[in-house]
Coordinates of C-alpha atoms and ligand atoms in Angstrom, one line a residue:
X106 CA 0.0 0.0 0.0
X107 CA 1.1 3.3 -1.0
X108 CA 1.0 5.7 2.5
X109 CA 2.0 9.6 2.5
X110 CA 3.2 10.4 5.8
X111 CA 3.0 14.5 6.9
X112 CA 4.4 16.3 9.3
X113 CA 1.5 19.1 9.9
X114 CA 3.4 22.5 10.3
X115 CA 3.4 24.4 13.7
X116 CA 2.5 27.8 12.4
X117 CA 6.0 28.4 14.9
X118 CA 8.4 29.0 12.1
X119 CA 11.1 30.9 14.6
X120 CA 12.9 27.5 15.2
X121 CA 14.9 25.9 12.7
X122 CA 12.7 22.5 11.8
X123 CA 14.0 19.0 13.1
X124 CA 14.4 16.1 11.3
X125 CA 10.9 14.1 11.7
X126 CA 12.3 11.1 13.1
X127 CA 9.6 9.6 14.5
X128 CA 8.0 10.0 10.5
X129 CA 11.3 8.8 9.1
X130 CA 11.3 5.3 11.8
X131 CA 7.4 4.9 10.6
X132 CA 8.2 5.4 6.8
X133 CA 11.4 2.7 7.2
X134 CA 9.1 0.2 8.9
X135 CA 6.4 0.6 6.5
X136 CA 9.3 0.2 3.9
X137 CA 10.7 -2.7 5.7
X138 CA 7.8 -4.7 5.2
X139 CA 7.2 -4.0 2.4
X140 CA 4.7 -0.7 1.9
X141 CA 5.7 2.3 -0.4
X142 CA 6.1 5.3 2.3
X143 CA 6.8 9.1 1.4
X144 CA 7.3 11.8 3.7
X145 CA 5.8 15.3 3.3
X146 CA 7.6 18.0 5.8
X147 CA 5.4 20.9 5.7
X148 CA 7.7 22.6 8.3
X149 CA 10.4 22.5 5.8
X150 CA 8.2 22.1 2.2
X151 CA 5.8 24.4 0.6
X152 CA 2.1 23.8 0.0
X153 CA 1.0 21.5 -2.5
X154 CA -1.0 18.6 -0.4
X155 CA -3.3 18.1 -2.8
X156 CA -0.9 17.9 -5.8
X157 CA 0.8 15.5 -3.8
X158 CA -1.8 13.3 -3.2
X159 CA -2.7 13.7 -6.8
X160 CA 0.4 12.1 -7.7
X161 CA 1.4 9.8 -5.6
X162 CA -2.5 8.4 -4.9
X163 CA -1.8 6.8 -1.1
X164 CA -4.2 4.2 0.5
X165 CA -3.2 6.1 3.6
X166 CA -2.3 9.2 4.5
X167 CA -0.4 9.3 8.3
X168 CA -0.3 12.7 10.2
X169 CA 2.1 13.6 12.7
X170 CA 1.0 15.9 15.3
X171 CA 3.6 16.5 17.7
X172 CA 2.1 19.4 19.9
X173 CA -1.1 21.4 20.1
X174 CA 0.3 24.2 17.8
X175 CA 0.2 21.8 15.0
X176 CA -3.8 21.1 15.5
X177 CA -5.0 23.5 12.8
X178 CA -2.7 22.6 10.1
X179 CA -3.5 18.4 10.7
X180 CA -7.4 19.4 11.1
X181 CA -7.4 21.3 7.6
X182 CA -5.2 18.2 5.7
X183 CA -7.5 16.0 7.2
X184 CA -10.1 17.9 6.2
X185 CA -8.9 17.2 2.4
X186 CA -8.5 13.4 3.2
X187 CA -11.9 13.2 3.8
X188 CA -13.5 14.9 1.1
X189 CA -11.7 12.1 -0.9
X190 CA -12.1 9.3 1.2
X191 CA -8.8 8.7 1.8
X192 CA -8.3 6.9 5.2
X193 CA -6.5 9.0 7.7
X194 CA -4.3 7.8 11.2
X195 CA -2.9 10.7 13.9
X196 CA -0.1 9.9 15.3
X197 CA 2.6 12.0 17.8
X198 CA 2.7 12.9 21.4
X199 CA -0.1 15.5 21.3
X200 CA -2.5 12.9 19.0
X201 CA -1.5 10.4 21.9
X202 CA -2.4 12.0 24.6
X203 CA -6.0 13.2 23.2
X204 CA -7.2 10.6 20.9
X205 CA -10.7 11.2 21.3
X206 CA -11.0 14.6 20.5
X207 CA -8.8 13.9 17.3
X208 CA -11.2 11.5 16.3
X209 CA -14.8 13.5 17.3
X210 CA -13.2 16.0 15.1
X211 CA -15.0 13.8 12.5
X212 CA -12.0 13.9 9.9
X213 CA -9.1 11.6 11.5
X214 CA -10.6 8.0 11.1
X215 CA -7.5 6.6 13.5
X216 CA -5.4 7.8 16.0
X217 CA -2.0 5.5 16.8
X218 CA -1.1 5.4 20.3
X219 CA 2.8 6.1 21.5
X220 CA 4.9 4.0 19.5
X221 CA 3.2 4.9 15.7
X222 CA 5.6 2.1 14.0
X223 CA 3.6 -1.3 14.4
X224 CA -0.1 0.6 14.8
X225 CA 0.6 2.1 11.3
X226 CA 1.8 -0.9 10.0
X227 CA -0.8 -3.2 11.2
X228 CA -3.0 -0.7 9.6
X229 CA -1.7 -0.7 6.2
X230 CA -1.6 -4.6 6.2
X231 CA -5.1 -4.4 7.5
X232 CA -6.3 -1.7 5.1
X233 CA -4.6 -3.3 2.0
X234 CA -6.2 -6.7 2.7
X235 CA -9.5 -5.3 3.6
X236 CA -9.6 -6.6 6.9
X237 CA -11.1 -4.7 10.3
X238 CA -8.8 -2.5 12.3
X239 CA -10.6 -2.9 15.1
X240 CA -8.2 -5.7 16.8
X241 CA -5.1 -3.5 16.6
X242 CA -3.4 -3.0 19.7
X243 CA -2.7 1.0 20.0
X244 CA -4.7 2.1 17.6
X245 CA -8.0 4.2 18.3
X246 CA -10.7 4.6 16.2
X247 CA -14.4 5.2 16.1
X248 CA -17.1 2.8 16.4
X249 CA -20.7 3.5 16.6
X250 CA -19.9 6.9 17.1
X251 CA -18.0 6.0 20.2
X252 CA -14.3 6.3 20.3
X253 CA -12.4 2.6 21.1
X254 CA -9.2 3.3 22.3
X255 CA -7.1 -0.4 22.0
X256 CA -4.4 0.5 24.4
X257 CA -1.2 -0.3 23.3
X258 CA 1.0 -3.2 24.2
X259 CA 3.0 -2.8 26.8
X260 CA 5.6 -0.5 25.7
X261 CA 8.1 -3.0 23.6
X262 CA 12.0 -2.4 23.7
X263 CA 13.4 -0.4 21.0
X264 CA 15.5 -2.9 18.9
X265 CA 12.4 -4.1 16.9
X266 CA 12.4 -0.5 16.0
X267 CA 14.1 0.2 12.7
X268 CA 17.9 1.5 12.0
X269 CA 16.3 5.2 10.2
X270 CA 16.9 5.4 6.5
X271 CA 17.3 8.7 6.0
X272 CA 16.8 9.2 2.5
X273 CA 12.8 9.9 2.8
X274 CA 13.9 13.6 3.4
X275 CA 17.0 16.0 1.7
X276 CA 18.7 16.4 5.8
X277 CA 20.5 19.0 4.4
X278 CA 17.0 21.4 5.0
X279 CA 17.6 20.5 8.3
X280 CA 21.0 22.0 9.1
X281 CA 21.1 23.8 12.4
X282 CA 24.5 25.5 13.9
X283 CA 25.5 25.9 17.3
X284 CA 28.9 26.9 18.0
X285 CA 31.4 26.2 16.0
X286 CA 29.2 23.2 14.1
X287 CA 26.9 24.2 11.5
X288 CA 26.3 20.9 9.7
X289 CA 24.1 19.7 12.9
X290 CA 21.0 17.2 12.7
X291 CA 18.5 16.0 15.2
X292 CA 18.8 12.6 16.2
X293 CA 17.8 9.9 19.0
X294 CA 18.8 7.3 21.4
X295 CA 16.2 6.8 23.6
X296 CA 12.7 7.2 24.4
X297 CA 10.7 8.2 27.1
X298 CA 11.7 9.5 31.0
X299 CA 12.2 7.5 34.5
X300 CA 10.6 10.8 35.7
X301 CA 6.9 11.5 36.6
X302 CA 6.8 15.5 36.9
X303 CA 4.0 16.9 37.6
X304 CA 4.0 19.1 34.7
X305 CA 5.5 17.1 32.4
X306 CA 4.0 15.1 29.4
X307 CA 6.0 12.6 30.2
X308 CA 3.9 11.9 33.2
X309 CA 0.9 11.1 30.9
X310 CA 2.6 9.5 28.2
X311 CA 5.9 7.5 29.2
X312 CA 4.9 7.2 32.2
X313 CA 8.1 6.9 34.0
X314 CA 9.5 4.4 31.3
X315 CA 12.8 4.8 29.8
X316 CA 13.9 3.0 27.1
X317 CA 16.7 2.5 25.0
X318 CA 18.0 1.7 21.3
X319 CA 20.9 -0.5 21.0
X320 CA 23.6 1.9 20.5
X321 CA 25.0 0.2 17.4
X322 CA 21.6 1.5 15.3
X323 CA 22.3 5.3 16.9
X324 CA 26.2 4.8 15.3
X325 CA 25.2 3.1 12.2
X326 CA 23.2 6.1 11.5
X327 CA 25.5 8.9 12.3
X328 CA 28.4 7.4 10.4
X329 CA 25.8 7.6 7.5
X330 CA 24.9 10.9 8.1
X331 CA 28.5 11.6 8.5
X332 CA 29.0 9.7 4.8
X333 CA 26.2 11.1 3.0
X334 CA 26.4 14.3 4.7
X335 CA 29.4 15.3 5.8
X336 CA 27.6 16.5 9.7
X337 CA 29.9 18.1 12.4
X338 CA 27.5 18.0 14.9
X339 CA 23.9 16.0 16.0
X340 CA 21.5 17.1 18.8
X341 CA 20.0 13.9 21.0
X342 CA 17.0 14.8 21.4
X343 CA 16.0 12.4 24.0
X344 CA 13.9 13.5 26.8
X345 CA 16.9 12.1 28.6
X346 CA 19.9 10.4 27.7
X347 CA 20.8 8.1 30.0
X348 CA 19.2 7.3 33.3
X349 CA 22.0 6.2 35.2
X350 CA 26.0 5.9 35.5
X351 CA 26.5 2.9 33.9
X352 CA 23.9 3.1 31.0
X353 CA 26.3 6.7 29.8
X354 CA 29.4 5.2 29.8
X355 CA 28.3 2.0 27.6
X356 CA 26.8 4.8 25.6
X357 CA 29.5 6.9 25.8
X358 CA 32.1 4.3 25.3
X359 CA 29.7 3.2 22.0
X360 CA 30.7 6.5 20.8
X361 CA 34.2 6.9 21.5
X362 CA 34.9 3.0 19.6
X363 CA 33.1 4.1 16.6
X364 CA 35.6 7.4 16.4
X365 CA 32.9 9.3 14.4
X366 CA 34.4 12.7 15.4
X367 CA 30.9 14.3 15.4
X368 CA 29.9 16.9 18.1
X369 CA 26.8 16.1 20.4
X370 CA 24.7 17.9 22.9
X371 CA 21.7 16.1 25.0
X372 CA 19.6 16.6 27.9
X373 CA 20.5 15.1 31.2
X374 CA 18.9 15.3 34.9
X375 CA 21.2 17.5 36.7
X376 CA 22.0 15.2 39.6
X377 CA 22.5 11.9 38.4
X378 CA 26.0 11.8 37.7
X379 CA 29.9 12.4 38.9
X380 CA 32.8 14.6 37.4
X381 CA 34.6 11.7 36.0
X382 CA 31.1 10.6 34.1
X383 CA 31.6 14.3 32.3
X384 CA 35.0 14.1 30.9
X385 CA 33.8 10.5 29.5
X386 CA 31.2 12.8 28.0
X387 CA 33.4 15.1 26.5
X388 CA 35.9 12.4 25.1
X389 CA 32.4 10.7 23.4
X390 CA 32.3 14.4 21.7
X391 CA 30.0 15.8 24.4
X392 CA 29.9 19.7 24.2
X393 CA 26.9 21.1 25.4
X394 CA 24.1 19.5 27.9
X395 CA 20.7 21.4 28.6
X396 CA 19.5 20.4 32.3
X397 CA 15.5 21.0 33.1
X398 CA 15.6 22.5 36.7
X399 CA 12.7 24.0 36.6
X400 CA 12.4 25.1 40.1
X401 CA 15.5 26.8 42.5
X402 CA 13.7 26.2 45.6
X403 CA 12.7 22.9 47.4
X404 CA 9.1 23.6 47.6
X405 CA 9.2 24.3 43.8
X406 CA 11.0 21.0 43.4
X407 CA 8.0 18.9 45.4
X408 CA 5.4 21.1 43.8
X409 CA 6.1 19.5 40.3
X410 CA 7.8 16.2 41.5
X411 CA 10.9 16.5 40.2
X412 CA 12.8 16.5 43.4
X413 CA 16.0 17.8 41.9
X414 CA 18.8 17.6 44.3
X415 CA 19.8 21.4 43.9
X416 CA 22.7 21.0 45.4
X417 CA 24.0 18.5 43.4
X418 CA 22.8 20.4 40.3
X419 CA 25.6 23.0 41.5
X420 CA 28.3 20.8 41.2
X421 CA 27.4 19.5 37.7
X422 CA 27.1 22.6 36.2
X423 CA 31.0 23.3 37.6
X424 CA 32.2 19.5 36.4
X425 CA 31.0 20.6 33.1
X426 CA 32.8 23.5 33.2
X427 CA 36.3 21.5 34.3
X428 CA 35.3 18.9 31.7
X429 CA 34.9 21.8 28.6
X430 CA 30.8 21.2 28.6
X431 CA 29.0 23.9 27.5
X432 CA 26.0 24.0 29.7
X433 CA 22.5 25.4 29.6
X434 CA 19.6 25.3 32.8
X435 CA 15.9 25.9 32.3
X436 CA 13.5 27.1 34.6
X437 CA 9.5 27.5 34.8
X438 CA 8.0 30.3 35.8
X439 CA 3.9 31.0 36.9
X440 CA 3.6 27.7 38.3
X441 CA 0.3 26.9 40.1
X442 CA -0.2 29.3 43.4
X443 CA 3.9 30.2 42.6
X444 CA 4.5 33.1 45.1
X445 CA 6.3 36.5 44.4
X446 CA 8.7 35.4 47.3
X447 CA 9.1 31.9 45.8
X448 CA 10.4 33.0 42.3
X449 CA 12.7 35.4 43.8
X450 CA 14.2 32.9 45.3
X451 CA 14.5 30.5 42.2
X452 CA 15.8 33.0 39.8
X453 CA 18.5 33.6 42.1
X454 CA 19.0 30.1 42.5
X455 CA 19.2 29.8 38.8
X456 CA 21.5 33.0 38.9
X457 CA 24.2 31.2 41.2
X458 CA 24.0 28.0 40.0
X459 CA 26.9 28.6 37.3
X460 CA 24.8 27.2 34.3
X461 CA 26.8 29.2 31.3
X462 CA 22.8 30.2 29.7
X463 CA 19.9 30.2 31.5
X464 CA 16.3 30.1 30.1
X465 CA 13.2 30.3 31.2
X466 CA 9.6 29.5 30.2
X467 CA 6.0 30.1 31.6
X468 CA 4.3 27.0 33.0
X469 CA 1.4 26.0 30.2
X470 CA -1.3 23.5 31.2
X471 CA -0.4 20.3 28.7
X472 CA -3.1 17.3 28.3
X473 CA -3.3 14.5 31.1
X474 CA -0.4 15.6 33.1
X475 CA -1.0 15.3 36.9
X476 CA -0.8 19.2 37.2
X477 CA -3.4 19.6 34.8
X478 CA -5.8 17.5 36.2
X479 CA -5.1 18.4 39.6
X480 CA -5.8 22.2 38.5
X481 CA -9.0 21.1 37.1
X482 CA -10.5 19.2 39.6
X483 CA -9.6 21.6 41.8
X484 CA -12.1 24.0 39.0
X485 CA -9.3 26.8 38.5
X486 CA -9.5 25.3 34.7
X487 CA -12.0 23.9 32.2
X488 CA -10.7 20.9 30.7
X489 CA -10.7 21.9 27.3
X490 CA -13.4 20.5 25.2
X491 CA -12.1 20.9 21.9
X492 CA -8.4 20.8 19.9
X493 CA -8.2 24.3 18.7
X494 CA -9.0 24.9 22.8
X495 CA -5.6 22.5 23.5
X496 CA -3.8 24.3 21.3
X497 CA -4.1 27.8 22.8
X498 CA -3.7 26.6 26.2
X499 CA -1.0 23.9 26.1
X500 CA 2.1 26.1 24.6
X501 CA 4.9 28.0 26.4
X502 CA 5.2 30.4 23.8
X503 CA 2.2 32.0 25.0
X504 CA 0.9 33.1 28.7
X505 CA -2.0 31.9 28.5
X506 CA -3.9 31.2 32.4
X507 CA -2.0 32.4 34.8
X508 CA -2.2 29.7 37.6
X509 CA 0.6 31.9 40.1
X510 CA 0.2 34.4 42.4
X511 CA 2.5 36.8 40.5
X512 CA 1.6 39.0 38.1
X513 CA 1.6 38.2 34.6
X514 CA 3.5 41.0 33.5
X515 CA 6.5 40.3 35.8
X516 CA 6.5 36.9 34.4
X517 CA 7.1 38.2 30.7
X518 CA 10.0 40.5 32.1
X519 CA 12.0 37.1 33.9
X520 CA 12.0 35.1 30.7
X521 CA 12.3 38.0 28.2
X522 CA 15.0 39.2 30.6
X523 CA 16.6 35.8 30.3
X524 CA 16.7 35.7 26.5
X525 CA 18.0 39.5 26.6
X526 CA 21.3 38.4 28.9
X527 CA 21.4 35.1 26.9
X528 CA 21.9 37.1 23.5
X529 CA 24.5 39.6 24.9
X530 CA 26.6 38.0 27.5
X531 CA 30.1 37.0 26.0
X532 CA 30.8 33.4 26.7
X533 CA 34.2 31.6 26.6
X534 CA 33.7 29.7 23.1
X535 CA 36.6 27.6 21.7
X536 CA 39.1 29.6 23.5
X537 CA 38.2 32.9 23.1
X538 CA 34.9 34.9 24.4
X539 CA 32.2 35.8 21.8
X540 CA 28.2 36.3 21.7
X541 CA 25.9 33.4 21.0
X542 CA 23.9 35.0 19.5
X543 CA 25.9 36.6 16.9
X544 CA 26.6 33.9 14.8
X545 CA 22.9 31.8 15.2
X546 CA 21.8 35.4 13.8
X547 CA 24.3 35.1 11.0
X548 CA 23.7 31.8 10.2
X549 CA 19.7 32.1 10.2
X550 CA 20.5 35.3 7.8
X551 CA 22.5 33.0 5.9
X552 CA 19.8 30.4 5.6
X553 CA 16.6 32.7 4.6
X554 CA 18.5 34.2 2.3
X555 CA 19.2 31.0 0.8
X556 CA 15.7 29.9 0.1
X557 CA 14.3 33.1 -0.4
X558 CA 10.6 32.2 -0.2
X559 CA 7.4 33.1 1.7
X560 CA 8.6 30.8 4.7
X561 CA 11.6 32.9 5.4
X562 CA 9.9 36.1 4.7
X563 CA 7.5 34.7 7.4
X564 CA 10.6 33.7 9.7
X565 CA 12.3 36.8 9.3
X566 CA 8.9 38.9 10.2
X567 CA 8.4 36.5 13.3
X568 CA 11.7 36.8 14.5
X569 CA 11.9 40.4 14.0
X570 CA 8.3 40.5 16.3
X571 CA 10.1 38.3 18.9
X572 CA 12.9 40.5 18.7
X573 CA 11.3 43.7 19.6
X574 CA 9.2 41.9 22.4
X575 CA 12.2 40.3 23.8
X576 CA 14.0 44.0 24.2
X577 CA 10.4 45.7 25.3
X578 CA 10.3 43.6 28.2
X579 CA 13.7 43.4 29.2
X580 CA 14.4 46.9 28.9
X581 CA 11.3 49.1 29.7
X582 CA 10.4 47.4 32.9
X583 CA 13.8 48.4 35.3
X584 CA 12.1 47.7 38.7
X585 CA 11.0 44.3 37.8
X586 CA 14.4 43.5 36.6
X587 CA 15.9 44.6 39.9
X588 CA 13.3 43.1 42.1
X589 CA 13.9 39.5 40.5
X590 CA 17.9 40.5 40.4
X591 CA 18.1 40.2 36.9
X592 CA 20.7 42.6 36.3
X593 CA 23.2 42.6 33.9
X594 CA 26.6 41.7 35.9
X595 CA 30.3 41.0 34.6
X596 CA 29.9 37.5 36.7
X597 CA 26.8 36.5 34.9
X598 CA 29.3 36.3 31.7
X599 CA 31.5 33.2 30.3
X600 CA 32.4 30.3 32.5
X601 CA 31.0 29.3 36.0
X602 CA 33.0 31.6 38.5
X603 CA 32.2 28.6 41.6
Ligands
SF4_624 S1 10.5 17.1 33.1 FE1 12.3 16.0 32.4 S2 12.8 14.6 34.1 FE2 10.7 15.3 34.4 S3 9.4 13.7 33.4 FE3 9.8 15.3 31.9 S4 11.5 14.7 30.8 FE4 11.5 13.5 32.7

């Protein structure tokens, strides 16, 4: 059977697009056994849906949907599916997480749960031989006008999962620089989270379930993207990378046999590990970690069950340092009933903790995390009802409800504040001290340039928006910047001082 598989577009077009990977490992199973698969990136490729299902004539068409902001555009090529009875399947985090609204939309006929590889397969078989789907574990559909959710098996480890064949897609859209490499690509290693936080959607959706690929698929693919195209760097983009001691240094070790010489950067809990686990890191070709802290203070940290040992955190962000890791701490800010005092207190915990960037986002309700049904049982929030409704409320980008006890308005000044001294502090950068954000900027001049088309001119208008709001709110509002401490200081610049 002939399937198109889309990637619906975000309407975010700031961020340079990744590679769809979970699309891609879907197309190479389909391809594996034996379907025809194609891949349509509408983050990266222009219009033309219906052309392309003109040509290519699927049995099948397979949507990703990997948060709310990409509900419109996966509604309205749905929308097209159905007027030519072409069958349609949702899959993705966000599809996951709400299948029944996706399906009382009354344009996606199926809705595959978590893993979308075997659902979507079974599927196709099914579909192609003119069987019933209704059997197939993680797949959700409508019957009788009542949604049957068949819940997934329980979640399978990842080697039946397929080595990626990259050549559904031109990677080279996909580019992305950071530092020094400019040849980067997103990839992965693992799925899922031991966590549960509160606010997470991995405590909806994983579950607390971590698993892992063999390693020897992750280096079989970046030696071919190395081959075919010549990358310098790759982005994990793993929720987390490793979930102990022992399971990053096999990885690590993985890495440093295969001598690839590609950079990597990856997202690790910040108190899980020693100083001699970094400089393994770094001879792997670690150079930059991103740590979720998310709160500075205790009560923060058993508000959204993370339970970060803070302390700890400290010292990992100064191994990094010894060990030449770049490193990069986020924080949430307007959590639920989140006190002025409270956030005082965790941005200047985030200000000491020696993390070379620090970002910070405002806490967004996301579907069937604990904190969201917690907030609306306790009737401080509707549930929303409808997907366009998920879509304005579950997204960080925006402020949507605030939950907190602090003003909205202050809340806009910590994070824009935070971008404002991430884009002009100097940092110590391959042995001499430069700007971040000096060369992304070049680099994403470089790039629009390039394509010259209505996306760019979109993505230059956007970031030129952002721009201006970013430097509005961290410049015209002084006294919130010195109540929170947010000033600009010599020590906030280049390396950890502690
Ligand atoms: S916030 Fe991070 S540590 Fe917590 S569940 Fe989500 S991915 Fe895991």
């Amino acid at each position: 059977m002939r399937v198109l598989l889309v990637n619906a577009a975000t309407g975010y077009v700031k961020q340079k697009a990744p590679l769809p990977l979970g699309l891609l490992s879907v197309a190479t199973h389909l391809k594996n056994n034996g379907h025809e698969a194609r891949i349509y990136d509408r983050a990266v490729e222009g219009g033309g849906f219906s052309r392309r299902l003109d040509r290519f004539s699927p049995g099948l068409v397979g949507i990703s949907v990997p948060g709310g902001m990409s509900f419109a555009d996966a509604l309205k090529l749905s929308r097209v599916c159905k007027k030519r009875n072409i069958p349609v399947v949702w899959g993705g985090p966000m599809a996951s997480l709400v299948p029944e609204l996706a399906l009382q939309s009354g344009v996606v006929d199926f809705v595959a749960l978590g893993d979308g590889e075997a659902p979507t397969l079974a599927l196709a078989d099914a579909l192609s031989a003119g069987e019933p789907a209704e059997n197939i574990a993680g797949l959700a559909m409508l019957r009788g006008g009542e949604p049957l959710v068949n819940k997934p098996d329980r979640p399978a480890g990842l080697a039946g999962l397929p080595v990626i064949d990259f050549t559904f897609v031109d990677a080279s859209k996909y580019f992305f620089k950071n530092r020094s490499c400019e040849r980067m690509l997103h990839v992965y290693a693992s799925k899922g989270c031991t966590g549960t936080c509160a606010f997470c959607y991995n405590s909806g959706l994983a579950k607390g379930c971590w698993r892992r690929r063999p390693v020897g698929y992750v280096v079989e693919e970046l030696r071919w993207l190395k081959e075919h195209y010549r990358i310098d760097g790759v982005y994990f983009v793993d929720d987390l990378i490793a979930p102990d001691r022992e399971t990053l240094a096999g990885f690590c070790r993985a890495l440093i046999a295969a001598s690839l010489d590609i950079a990597w950067s990856c997202d690790i809990r910040a108190d899980l590990f020693e100083r001699e686990d970094f400089f393994l890191m770094a001879e792997a070709g670690c150079r930059w970690v991103m740590c979720g802290i998310e709160s500075g203070t205790p009560a923060g940290q058993r508000l959204i069950k993370k339970y970060l040992d803070l302390d700890k955190a400290r010292d990992t962000m100064r191994w990094c340092a010894e060990a030449g890791i770049f490193t990069t701490a986020t924080f949430i800010t307007g959590l639920p009933d989140q006190t002025e005092e409270d956030l005082k207190q965790s941005v200047a915990y985030m200000r000491s903790l020696g993390a070379q960037t620090v970002i910070g986002g405002i806490f967004g309700p996301f579907p069937a995390t604990e904190m969201t049904l917690a907030l609306v049982e306790q009737g401080r929030m509707r549930m929303p009802a409808t997907l366009r409704e998920w879509a304005s409320a579950a997204t960080m980008h925006t402020l949507g409800n605030n939950f907190s006890r602090v003003p909205s308005r202050e809340l806009r000044v910590i994070v824009n504040r935070c971008l404002y001294l991430v884009m002009f502090n100097r940092y110590e950068l391959e042995g001499a001290r430069k700007r971040l954000w000096l060369g992304r900027l070049a680099f994403q001049l470089r790039d629009m340039l390039r394509r010259g088309n209505l996306r760019s001119l979109l993505l230059a208008a956007v970031s030129a928006k952002e721009l201006l709001e970013i430097f509005w709110f961290a410049l015209m509002y002084p006294g919130i910047v010195k109540k929170y401490g947010l000033q600009r200081t010599r020590t906030n610049e280049g390396r950890p001082r502690g």
